[in-house]
Coordinates of C-alpha atoms in Angstrom, one line a residue:
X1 CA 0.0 0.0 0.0
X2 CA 1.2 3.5 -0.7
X3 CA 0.5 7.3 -0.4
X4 CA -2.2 8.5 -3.4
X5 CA -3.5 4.5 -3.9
X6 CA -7.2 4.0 -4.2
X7 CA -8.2 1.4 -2.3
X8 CA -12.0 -0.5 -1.6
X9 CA -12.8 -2.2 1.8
X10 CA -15.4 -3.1 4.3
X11 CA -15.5 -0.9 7.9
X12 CA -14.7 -3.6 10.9
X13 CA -15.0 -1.4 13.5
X14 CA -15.2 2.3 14.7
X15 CA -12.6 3.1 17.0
X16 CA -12.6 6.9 19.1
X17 CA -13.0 9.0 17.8
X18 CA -14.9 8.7 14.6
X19 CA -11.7 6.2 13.3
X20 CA -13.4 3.9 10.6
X21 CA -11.4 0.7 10.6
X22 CA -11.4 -0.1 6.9
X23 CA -9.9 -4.0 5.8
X24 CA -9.0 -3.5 2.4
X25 CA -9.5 -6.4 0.0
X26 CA -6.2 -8.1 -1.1
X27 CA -3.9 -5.9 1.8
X28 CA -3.0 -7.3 4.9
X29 CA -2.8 -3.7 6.2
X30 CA -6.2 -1.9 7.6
X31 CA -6.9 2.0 6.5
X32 CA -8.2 4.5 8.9
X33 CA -11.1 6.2 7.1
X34 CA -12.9 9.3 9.3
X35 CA -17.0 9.8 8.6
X36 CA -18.0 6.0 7.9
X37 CA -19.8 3.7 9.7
X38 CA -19.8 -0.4 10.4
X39 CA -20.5 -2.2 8.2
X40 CA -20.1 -0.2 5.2
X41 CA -18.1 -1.1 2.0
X42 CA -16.2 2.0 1.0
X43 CA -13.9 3.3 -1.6
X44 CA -10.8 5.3 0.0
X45 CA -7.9 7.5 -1.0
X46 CA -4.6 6.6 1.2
X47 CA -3.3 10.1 2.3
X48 CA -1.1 9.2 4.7
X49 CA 1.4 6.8 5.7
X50 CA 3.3 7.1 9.2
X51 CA 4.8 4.6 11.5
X52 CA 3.3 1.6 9.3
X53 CA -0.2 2.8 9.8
X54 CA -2.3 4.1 6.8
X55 CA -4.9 6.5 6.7
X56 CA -6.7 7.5 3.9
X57 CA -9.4 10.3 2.4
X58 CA -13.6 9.0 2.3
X59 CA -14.4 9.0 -1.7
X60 CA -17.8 6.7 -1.7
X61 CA -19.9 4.5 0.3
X62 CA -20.0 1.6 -2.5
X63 CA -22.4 -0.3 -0.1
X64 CA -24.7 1.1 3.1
X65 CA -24.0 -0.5 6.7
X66 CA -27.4 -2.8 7.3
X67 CA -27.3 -0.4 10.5
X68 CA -27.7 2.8 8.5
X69 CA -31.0 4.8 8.6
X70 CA -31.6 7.9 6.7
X71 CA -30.5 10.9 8.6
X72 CA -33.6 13.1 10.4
X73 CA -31.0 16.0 9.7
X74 CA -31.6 17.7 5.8
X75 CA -28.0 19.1 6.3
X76 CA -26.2 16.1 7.3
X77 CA -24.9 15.1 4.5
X78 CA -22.9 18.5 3.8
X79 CA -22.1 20.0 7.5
X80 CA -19.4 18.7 9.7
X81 CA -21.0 19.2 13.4
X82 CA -22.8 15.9 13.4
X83 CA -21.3 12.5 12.4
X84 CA -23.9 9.5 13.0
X85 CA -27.4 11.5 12.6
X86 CA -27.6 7.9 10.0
X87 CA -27.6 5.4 13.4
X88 CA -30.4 4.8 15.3
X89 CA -29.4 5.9 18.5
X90 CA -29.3 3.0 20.3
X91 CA -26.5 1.9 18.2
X92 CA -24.9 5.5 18.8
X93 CA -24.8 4.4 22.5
X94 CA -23.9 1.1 22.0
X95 CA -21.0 2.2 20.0
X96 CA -20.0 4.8 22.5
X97 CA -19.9 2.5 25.2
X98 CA -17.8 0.1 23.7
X99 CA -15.2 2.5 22.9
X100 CA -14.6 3.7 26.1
X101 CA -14.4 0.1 27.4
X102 CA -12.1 -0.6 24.9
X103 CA -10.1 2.4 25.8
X104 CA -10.6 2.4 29.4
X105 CA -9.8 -2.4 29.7
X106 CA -6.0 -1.8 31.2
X107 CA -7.8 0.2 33.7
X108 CA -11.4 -0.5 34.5
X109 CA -13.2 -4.1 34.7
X110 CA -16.0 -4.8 32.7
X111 CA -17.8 -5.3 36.6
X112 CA -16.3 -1.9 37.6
X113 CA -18.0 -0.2 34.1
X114 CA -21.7 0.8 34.9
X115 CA -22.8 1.3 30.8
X116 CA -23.9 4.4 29.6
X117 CA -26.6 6.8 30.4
X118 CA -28.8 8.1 27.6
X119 CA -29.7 11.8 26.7
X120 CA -32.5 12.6 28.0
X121 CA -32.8 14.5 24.4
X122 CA -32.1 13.2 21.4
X123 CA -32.9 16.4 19.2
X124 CA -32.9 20.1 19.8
X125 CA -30.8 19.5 23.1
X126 CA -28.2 22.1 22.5
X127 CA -28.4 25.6 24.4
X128 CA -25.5 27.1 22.6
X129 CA -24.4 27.6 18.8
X130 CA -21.6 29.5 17.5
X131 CA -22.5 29.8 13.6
X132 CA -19.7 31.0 11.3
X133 CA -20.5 33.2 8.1
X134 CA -18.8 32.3 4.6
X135 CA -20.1 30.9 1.4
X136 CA -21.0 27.8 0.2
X137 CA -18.7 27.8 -2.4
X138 CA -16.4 30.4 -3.5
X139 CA -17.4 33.6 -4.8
X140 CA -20.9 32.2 -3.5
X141 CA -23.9 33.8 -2.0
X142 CA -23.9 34.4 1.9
X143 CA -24.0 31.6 3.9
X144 CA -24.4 31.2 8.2
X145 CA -23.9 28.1 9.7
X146 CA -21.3 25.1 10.0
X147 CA -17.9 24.4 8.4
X148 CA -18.4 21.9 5.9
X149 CA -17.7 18.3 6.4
X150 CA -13.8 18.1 5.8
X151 CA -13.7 21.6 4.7
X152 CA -12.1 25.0 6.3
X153 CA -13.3 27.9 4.4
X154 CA -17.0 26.9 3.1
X155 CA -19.9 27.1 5.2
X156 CA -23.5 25.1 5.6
X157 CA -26.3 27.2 6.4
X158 CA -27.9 24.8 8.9
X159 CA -31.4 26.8 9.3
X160 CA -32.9 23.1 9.4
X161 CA -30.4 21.9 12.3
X162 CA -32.1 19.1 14.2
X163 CA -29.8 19.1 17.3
X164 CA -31.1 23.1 18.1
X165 CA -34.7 24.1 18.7
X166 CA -37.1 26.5 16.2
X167 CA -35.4 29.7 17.6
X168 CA -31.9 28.9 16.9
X169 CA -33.6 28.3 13.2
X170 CA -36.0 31.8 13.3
X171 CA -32.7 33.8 14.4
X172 CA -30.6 32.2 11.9
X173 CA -32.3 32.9 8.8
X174 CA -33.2 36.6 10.3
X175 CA -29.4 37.2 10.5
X176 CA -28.3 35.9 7.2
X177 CA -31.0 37.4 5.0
X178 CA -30.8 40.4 7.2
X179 CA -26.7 41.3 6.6
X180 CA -27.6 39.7 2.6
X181 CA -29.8 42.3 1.7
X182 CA -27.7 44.7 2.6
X183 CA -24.8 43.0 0.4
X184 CA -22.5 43.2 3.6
X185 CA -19.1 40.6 2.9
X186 CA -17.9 38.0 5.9
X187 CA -14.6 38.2 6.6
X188 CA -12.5 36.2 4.7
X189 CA -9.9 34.2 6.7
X190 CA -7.0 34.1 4.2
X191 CA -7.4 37.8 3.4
X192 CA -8.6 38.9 6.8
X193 CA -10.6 41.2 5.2
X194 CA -14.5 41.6 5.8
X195 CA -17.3 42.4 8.6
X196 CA -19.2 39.5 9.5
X197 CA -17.6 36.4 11.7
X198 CA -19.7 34.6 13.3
X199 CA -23.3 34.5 15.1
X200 CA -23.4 33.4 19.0
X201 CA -26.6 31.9 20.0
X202 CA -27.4 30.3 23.3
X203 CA -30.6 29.4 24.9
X204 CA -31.3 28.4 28.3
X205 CA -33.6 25.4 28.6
X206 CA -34.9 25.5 32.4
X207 CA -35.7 29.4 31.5
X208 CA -36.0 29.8 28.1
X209 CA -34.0 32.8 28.0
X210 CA -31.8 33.3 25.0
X211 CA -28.9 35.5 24.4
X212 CA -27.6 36.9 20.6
X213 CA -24.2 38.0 20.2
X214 CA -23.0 39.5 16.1
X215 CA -19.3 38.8 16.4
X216 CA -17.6 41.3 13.3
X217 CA -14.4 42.7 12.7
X218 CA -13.6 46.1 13.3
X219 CA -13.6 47.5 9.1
X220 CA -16.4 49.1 9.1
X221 CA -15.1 50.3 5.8
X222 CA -17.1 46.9 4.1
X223 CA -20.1 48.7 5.1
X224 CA -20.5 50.3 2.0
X225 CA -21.0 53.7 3.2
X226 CA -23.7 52.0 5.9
X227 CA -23.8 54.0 9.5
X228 CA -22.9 51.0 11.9
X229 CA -24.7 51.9 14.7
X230 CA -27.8 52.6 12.7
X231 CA -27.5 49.0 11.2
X232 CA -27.2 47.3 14.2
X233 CA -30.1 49.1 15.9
X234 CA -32.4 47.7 12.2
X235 CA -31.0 44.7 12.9
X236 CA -31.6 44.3 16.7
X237 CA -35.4 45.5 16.3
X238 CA -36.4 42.5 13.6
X239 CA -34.1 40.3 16.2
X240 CA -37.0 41.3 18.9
X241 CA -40.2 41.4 16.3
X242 CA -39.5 37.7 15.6
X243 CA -41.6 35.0 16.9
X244 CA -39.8 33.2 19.1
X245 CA -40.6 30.7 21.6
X246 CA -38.4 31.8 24.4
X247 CA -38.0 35.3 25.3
X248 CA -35.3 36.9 23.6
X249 CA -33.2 38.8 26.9
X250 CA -30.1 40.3 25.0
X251 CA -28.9 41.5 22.0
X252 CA -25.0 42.2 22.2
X253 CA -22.2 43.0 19.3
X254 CA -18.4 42.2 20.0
X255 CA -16.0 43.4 17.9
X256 CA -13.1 40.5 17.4
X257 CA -9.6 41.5 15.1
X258 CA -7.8 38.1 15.8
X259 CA -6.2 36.2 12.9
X260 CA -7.5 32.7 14.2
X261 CA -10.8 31.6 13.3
X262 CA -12.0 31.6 17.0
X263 CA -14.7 34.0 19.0
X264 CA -12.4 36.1 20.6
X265 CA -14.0 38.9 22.9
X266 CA -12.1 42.5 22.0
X267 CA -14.9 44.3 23.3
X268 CA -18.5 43.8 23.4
X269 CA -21.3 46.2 23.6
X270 CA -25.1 45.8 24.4
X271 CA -27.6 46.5 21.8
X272 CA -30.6 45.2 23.8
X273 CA -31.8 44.4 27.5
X274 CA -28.7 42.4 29.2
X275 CA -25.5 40.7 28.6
X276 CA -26.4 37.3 30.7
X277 CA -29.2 35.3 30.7
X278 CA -30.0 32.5 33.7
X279 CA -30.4 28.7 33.4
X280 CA -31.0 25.8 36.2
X281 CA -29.7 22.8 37.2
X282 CA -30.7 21.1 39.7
X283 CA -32.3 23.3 41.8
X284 CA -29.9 25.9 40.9
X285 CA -29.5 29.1 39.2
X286 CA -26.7 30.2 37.2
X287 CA -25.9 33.3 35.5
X288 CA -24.1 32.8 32.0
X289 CA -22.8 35.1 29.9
X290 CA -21.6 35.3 26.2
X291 CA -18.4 33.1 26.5
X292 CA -19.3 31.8 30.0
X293 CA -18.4 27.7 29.9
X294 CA -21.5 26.0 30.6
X295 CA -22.5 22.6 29.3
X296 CA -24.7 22.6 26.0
X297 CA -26.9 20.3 27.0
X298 CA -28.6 21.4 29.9
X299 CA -30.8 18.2 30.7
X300 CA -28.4 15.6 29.7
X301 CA -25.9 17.8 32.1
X302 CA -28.1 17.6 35.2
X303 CA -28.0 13.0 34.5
X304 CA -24.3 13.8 34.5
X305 CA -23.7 16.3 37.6
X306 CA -26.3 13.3 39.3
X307 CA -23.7 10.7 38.6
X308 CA -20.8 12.7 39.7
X309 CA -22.7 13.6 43.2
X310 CA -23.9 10.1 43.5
X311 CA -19.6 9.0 43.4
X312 CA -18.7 11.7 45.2
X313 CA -20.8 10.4 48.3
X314 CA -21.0 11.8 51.5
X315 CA -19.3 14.8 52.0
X316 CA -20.5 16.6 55.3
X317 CA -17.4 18.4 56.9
X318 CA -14.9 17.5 54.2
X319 CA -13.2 20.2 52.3
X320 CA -13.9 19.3 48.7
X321 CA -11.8 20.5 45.3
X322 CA -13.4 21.5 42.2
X323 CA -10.2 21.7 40.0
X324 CA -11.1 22.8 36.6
X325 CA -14.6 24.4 38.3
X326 CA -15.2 26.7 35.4
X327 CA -18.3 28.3 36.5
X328 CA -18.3 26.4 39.4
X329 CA -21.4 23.9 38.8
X330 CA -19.9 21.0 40.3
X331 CA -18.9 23.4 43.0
X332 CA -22.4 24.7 43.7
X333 CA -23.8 21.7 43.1
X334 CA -21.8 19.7 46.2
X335 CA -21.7 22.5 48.5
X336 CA -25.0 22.5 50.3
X337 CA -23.7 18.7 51.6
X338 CA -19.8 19.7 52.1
X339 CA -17.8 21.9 54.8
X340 CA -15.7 24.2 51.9
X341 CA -15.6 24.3 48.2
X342 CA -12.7 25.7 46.6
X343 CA -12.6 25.4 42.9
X344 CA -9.8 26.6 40.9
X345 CA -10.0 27.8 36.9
X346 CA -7.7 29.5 34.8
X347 CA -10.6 31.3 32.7
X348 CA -11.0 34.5 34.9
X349 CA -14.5 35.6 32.9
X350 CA -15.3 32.2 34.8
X351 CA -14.4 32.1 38.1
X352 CA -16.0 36.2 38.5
X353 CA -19.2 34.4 37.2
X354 CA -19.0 31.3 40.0
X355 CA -18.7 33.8 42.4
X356 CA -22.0 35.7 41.2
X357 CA -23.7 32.0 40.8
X358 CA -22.6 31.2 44.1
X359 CA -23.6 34.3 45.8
X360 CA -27.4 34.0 43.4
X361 CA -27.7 30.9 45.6
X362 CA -26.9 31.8 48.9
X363 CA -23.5 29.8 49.3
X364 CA -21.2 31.3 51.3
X365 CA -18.8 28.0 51.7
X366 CA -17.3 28.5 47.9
X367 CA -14.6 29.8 46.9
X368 CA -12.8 30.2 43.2
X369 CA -9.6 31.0 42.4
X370 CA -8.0 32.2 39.2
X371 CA -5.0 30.6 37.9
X372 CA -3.4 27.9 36.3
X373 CA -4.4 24.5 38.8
X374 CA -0.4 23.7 38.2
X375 CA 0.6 26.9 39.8
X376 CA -2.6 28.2 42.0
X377 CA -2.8 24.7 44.0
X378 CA 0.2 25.4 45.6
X379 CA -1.5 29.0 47.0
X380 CA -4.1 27.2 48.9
X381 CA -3.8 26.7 52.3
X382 CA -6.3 24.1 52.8
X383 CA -5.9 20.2 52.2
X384 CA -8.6 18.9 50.7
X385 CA -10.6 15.5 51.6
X386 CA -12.1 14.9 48.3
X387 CA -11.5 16.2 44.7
X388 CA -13.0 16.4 41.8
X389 CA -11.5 16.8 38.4
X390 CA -13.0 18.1 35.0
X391 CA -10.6 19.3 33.3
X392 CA -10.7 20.4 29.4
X393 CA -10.3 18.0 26.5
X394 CA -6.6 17.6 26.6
X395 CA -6.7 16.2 30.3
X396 CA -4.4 17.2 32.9
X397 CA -0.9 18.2 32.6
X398 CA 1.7 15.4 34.0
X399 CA 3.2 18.0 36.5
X400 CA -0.3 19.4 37.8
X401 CA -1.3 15.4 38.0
X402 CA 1.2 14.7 40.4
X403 CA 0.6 17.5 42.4
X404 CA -2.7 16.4 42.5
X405 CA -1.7 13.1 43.5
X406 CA 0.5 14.1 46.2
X407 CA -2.2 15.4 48.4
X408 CA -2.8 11.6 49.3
X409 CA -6.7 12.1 49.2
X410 CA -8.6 8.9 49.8
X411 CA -11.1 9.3 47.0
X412 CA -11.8 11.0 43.4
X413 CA -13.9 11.1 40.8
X414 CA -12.5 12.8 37.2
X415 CA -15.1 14.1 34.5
X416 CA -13.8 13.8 31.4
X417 CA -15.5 14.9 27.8
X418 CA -12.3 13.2 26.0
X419 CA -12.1 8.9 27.2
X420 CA -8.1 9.4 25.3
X421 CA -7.0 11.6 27.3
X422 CA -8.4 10.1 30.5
X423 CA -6.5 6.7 29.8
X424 CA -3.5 8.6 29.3
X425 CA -3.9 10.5 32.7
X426 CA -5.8 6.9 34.1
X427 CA -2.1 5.4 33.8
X428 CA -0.5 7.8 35.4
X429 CA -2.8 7.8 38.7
X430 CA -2.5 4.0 38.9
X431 CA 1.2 4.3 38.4
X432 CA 0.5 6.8 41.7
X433 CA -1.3 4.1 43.8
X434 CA -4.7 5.2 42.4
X435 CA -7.5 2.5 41.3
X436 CA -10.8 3.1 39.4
X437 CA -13.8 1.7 41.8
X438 CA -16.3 2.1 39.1
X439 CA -16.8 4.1 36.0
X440 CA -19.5 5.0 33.4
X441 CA -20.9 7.6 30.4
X442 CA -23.0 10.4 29.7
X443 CA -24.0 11.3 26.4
X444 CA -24.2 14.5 26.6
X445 CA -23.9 15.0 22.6
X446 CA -26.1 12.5 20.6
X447 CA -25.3 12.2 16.6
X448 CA -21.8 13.5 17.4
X449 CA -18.3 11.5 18.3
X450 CA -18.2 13.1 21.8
X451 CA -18.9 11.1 25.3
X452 CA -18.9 11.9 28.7
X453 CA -17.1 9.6 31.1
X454 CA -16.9 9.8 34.7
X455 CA -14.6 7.6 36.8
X456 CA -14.8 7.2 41.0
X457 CA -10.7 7.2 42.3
X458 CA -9.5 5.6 45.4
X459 CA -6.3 5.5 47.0
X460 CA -4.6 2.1 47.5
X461 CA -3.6 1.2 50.9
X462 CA -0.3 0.9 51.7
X463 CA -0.6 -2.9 52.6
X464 CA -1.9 -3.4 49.1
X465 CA 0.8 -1.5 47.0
X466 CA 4.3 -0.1 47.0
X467 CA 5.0 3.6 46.9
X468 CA 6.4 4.9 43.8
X469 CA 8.4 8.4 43.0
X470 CA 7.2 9.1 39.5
X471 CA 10.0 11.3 37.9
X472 CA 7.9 13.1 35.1
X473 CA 10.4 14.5 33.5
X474 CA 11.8 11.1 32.4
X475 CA 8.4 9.3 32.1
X476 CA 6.9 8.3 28.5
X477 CA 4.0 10.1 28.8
X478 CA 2.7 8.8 25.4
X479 CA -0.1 11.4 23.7
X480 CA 1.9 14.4 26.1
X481 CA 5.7 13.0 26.0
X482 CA 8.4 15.2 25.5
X483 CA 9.2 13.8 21.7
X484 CA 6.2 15.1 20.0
X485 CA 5.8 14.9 15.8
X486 CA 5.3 17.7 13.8
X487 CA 2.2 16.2 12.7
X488 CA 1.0 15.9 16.3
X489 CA 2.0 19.5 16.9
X490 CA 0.1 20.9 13.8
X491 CA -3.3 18.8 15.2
X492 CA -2.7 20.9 18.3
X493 CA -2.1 24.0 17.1
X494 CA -5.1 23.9 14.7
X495 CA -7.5 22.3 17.0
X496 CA -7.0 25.2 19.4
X497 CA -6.4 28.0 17.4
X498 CA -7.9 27.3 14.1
X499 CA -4.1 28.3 12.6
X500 CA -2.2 26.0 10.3
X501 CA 1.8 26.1 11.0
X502 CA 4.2 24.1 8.4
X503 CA 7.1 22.5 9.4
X504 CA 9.3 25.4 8.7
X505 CA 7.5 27.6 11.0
X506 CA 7.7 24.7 14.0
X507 CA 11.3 24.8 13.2
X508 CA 12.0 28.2 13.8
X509 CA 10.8 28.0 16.9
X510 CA 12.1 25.1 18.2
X511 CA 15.2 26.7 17.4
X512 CA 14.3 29.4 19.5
X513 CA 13.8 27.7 22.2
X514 CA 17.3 25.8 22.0
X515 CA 15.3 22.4 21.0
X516 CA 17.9 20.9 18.3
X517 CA 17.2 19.9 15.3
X518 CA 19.0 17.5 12.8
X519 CA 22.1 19.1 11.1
X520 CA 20.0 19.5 7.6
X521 CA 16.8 20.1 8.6
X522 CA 15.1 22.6 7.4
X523 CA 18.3 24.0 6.1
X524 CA 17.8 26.8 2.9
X525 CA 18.6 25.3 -0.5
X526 CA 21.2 27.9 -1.0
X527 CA 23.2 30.4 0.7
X528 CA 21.1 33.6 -1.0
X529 CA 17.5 31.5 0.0
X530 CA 15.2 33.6 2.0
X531 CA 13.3 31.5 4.1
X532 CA 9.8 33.1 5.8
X533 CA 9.9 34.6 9.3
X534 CA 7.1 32.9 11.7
X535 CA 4.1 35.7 12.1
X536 CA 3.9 36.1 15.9
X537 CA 0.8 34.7 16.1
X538 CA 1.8 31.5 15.2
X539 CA 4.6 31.6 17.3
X540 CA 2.5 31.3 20.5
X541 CA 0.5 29.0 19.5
X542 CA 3.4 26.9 18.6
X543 CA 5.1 27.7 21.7
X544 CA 1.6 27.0 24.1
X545 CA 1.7 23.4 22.5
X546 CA 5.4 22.9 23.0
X547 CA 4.5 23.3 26.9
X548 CA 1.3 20.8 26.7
X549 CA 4.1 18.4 25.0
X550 CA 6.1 18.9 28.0
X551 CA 9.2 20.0 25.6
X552 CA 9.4 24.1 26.8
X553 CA 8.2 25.6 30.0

């Protein structure tokens, strides 16, 4: 098999996330193919060849998967934010489960594995959308919606979304029709020229309240002449004539300039009523603003938080940490039935809206702190009893991990929303004495890839085990050691930044950072070659996933 073959197999298996096993008829060697599903027979271009695995490019579905069933989605064939809208979703579950077993074996027992839980929505259960505007093709008409499936630049408008509710639809179209008829261009990511970026939407279930946020650029000059404020007010008043279903409680514009293609907050400004709207959990009320981190899927969030409280157990005059709190929900949530709460986040915007939330429900045993949990855990003067961990989708950093682990706490329970990463950080806790009691899933995002999984800690006793120093400086750390590809490096660099680095670039600043390279590489041809400098953008975002591989501080 080699790079550019086209090759026609059958899909074995679906391993996390969204990796079609393909066996390829007359090769011993299996393709990964992305977007299929079991049981189909496929044609495949191989793209990629690395370490004697091959990976390859979906062409055509020669043959259907008997478990296929046409899509309840109109857009599903085109837009990339759901990827098995064509399983029932039974089978969805059933296919989630077994990949977190699979991933999760060296560590959890099938007898210690407690399944998955269902959604308690299998449609319109998102609260949140961040909608992108573009064209459908180049040079095309408008478009607001999702990226395309394996596409960057052209955009789906999803108006007949099926995981969002009629109002997401109704504000959608108004939007896009509004900024169309007055011929006002998106901004273009490889210029970086235009107005319009991207349309914020989030809608609280509980409440019913929904927020609108425009995201634009600051060049006004694409206007055509237009007075901004005036369109924004025009736009704003057919936002509130609409007939919506919830009430509509703010209307906000923020003006973003970065390069990457990410909602980035430069400065926002209200255009209507308020710049927060509430939701419940629970029995609880938070206050969530525009790029507040809240799940997006309220009720499926609440069979979640329910798990997590049911592992955490009694709590009653044990001081408890939420590391990773973001807007302190588990926090809240355990409070009323602990001594102290202190949750730690490195998202400021977050931890000043905890406080609010915790304050809005009359807890005065919480407290948030602002940092990095690598750093800030070292400022706190309390020891905790019990902690809990939900961190982002990379998992924990090695150093913070052993921090973690030195506080010797009897019991944990670690949220995770990425079952990789939690192996990876599983092996290092059991290395640390640690053993999983039980474990199961939340799916928290039906017709998607993503799962919830939540795993209950405790710490070996010493006649069971034999202490062991970790030295992470030396340890393989496998997805975060210190030898990461360039490949792997580009993943992480685009996944949270949107930006695309070459080689050349990750070079550069390796070199900066005294990392050396082989004698030739990346060498000019010639003496008089002029090689490009790294924009300074992309030299932080190299450099922020040079730390998460452990290979700069």
């Amino acid at each position: 098999m080699k790079k550019g073959q086209i090759v026609e197999g059958k899909v074995i298996r679906i391993d996390f996330p969204n990796k079609g096993i393909v066996e390829v008829e007359n090769e011993t060697k299996t393709v990964v193919v992305k977007n299929t599903v079991e049981g189909q027979r496929v044609r495949a271009s191989v793209n990629k060849i690395r370490k004697g695995k091959a990976e390859g490019r979906l062409m055509e579905v020669l043959e259907k998967s008997p478990l296929e069933i046409e899509p309840a989605c109109p857009h599903f064939a085109d837009c990339g934010g759901c990827t098995y809208q064509n399983l029932p979703y039974e089978e969805q579950l059933a296919m989630k489960e077994r990949q977190v077993r699979e991933l999760l074996a060296p560590y959890v027992t099938e007898e210690q594995f407690e399944g998955i839980h269902r959604s308690p929505r299998q449609f319109a259960y998102r609260n949140k959308m961040e909608f992108s505007f573009g064209d459908e093709y180049k040079d095309g008409p408008l478009a607001l919606g999702m990226h395309k499936r394996g596409g960057f630049y052209d955009i789906v408008t999803v108006d007949q979304c099926r995981i969002t509710d009629e109002d997401f639809h109704r504000i959608l179209s108004c939007v896009k029709e509004f900024f169309a008829s007055k011929n006002v261009p998106f901004y273009h990511k490889l210029r970086h020229t235009g107005y319009l970026r991207h349309l914020l939407v989030r809608k609280a279930v509980h409440t019913e309240e929904i927020l609108v946020d425009l995201v634009t650029s600051s060049q006004t000059e694409f206007l055509g002449g237009a007075d901004e404020k005036q369109m924004l007010a025009e736009m704003t008043e057919q936002l509130r004539n609409l007939p919506l279903d919830g009430r509509l409680c703010g209307v906000l514009h923020t003006v973003n300039d970065s390069l990457a293609d990410v909602i980035q907050n430069d400065e926002t400004q209200i255009l209507y009523g308020e710049d927060f709207f509430y939701e419940e959990l629970l029995g609880l009320k938070f206050r969530i603003s525009p790029f507040s981190f809240f799940q997006t899927n309220s009720l499926a969030a609440e069979v979640l938080y329910e798990i997590a409280r049911g592992y955490v157990g009694e709590t009653r005059d044990k001081v408890l940490f939420d590391l990773y709190s973001g807007t302190g929900t588990i926090a809240q949530i355990l409070a009323p039935v602990a001594k102290k709460v202190i949750g730690i986040e490195i998202v400021e915007e977050a931890v000043e809206a905890a406080k609010v939330n915790a304050e809005l429900n009359g807890l005065t045993n919480c407290e948030f702190i602002a940092g990095d949990v690598l750093k800030a855990i070292d400022l706190v003067e309390e020891r905790p009893d019990f902690i809990v961990l939900d961190p982002p989708r990379d998992g924990i950093h090695p150093k913070a991990l052993q921090k973690i682990m030195n506080f010797q706490v009897d019991k944990m329970v670690y949220i995770s929303c990425k079952p990789t990463s939690l192996a990876r950080d599983l092996e290092i806790l059991q290395a640390g004495g640690y053993q999983v009691e039980k474990a199961c899933c939340a799916d928290l995002f039906p017709g998607t890839l993503h799962v919830e999984t939540v795993c209950l800690l405790s710490k070996l006793k010493t006649k069971q085990h034999i202490e062991v120093e970790i030295n992470l400086d030396e340890m393989d750390m496998t997805t975060a050691e210190s030898k990461a590809t360039y490949e792997e490096i580009k993943d992480y660099v685009l996944e949270h930044t949107g930006l695309k680095v070459s080689n050349l670039y990750i070079a550069q600043v390796k070199q900066k950072h005294g990392i050396i390279e082989r004698v030739n590489y990346n060498l000019p041809k010639n003496e008089d070659s002029r090689q490009p400098k790294c924009p300074e953008e992309k030299v932080k975002a190299i450099e922020d996933a040079l730390r998460f591989f452990q290979m700069i501080k």
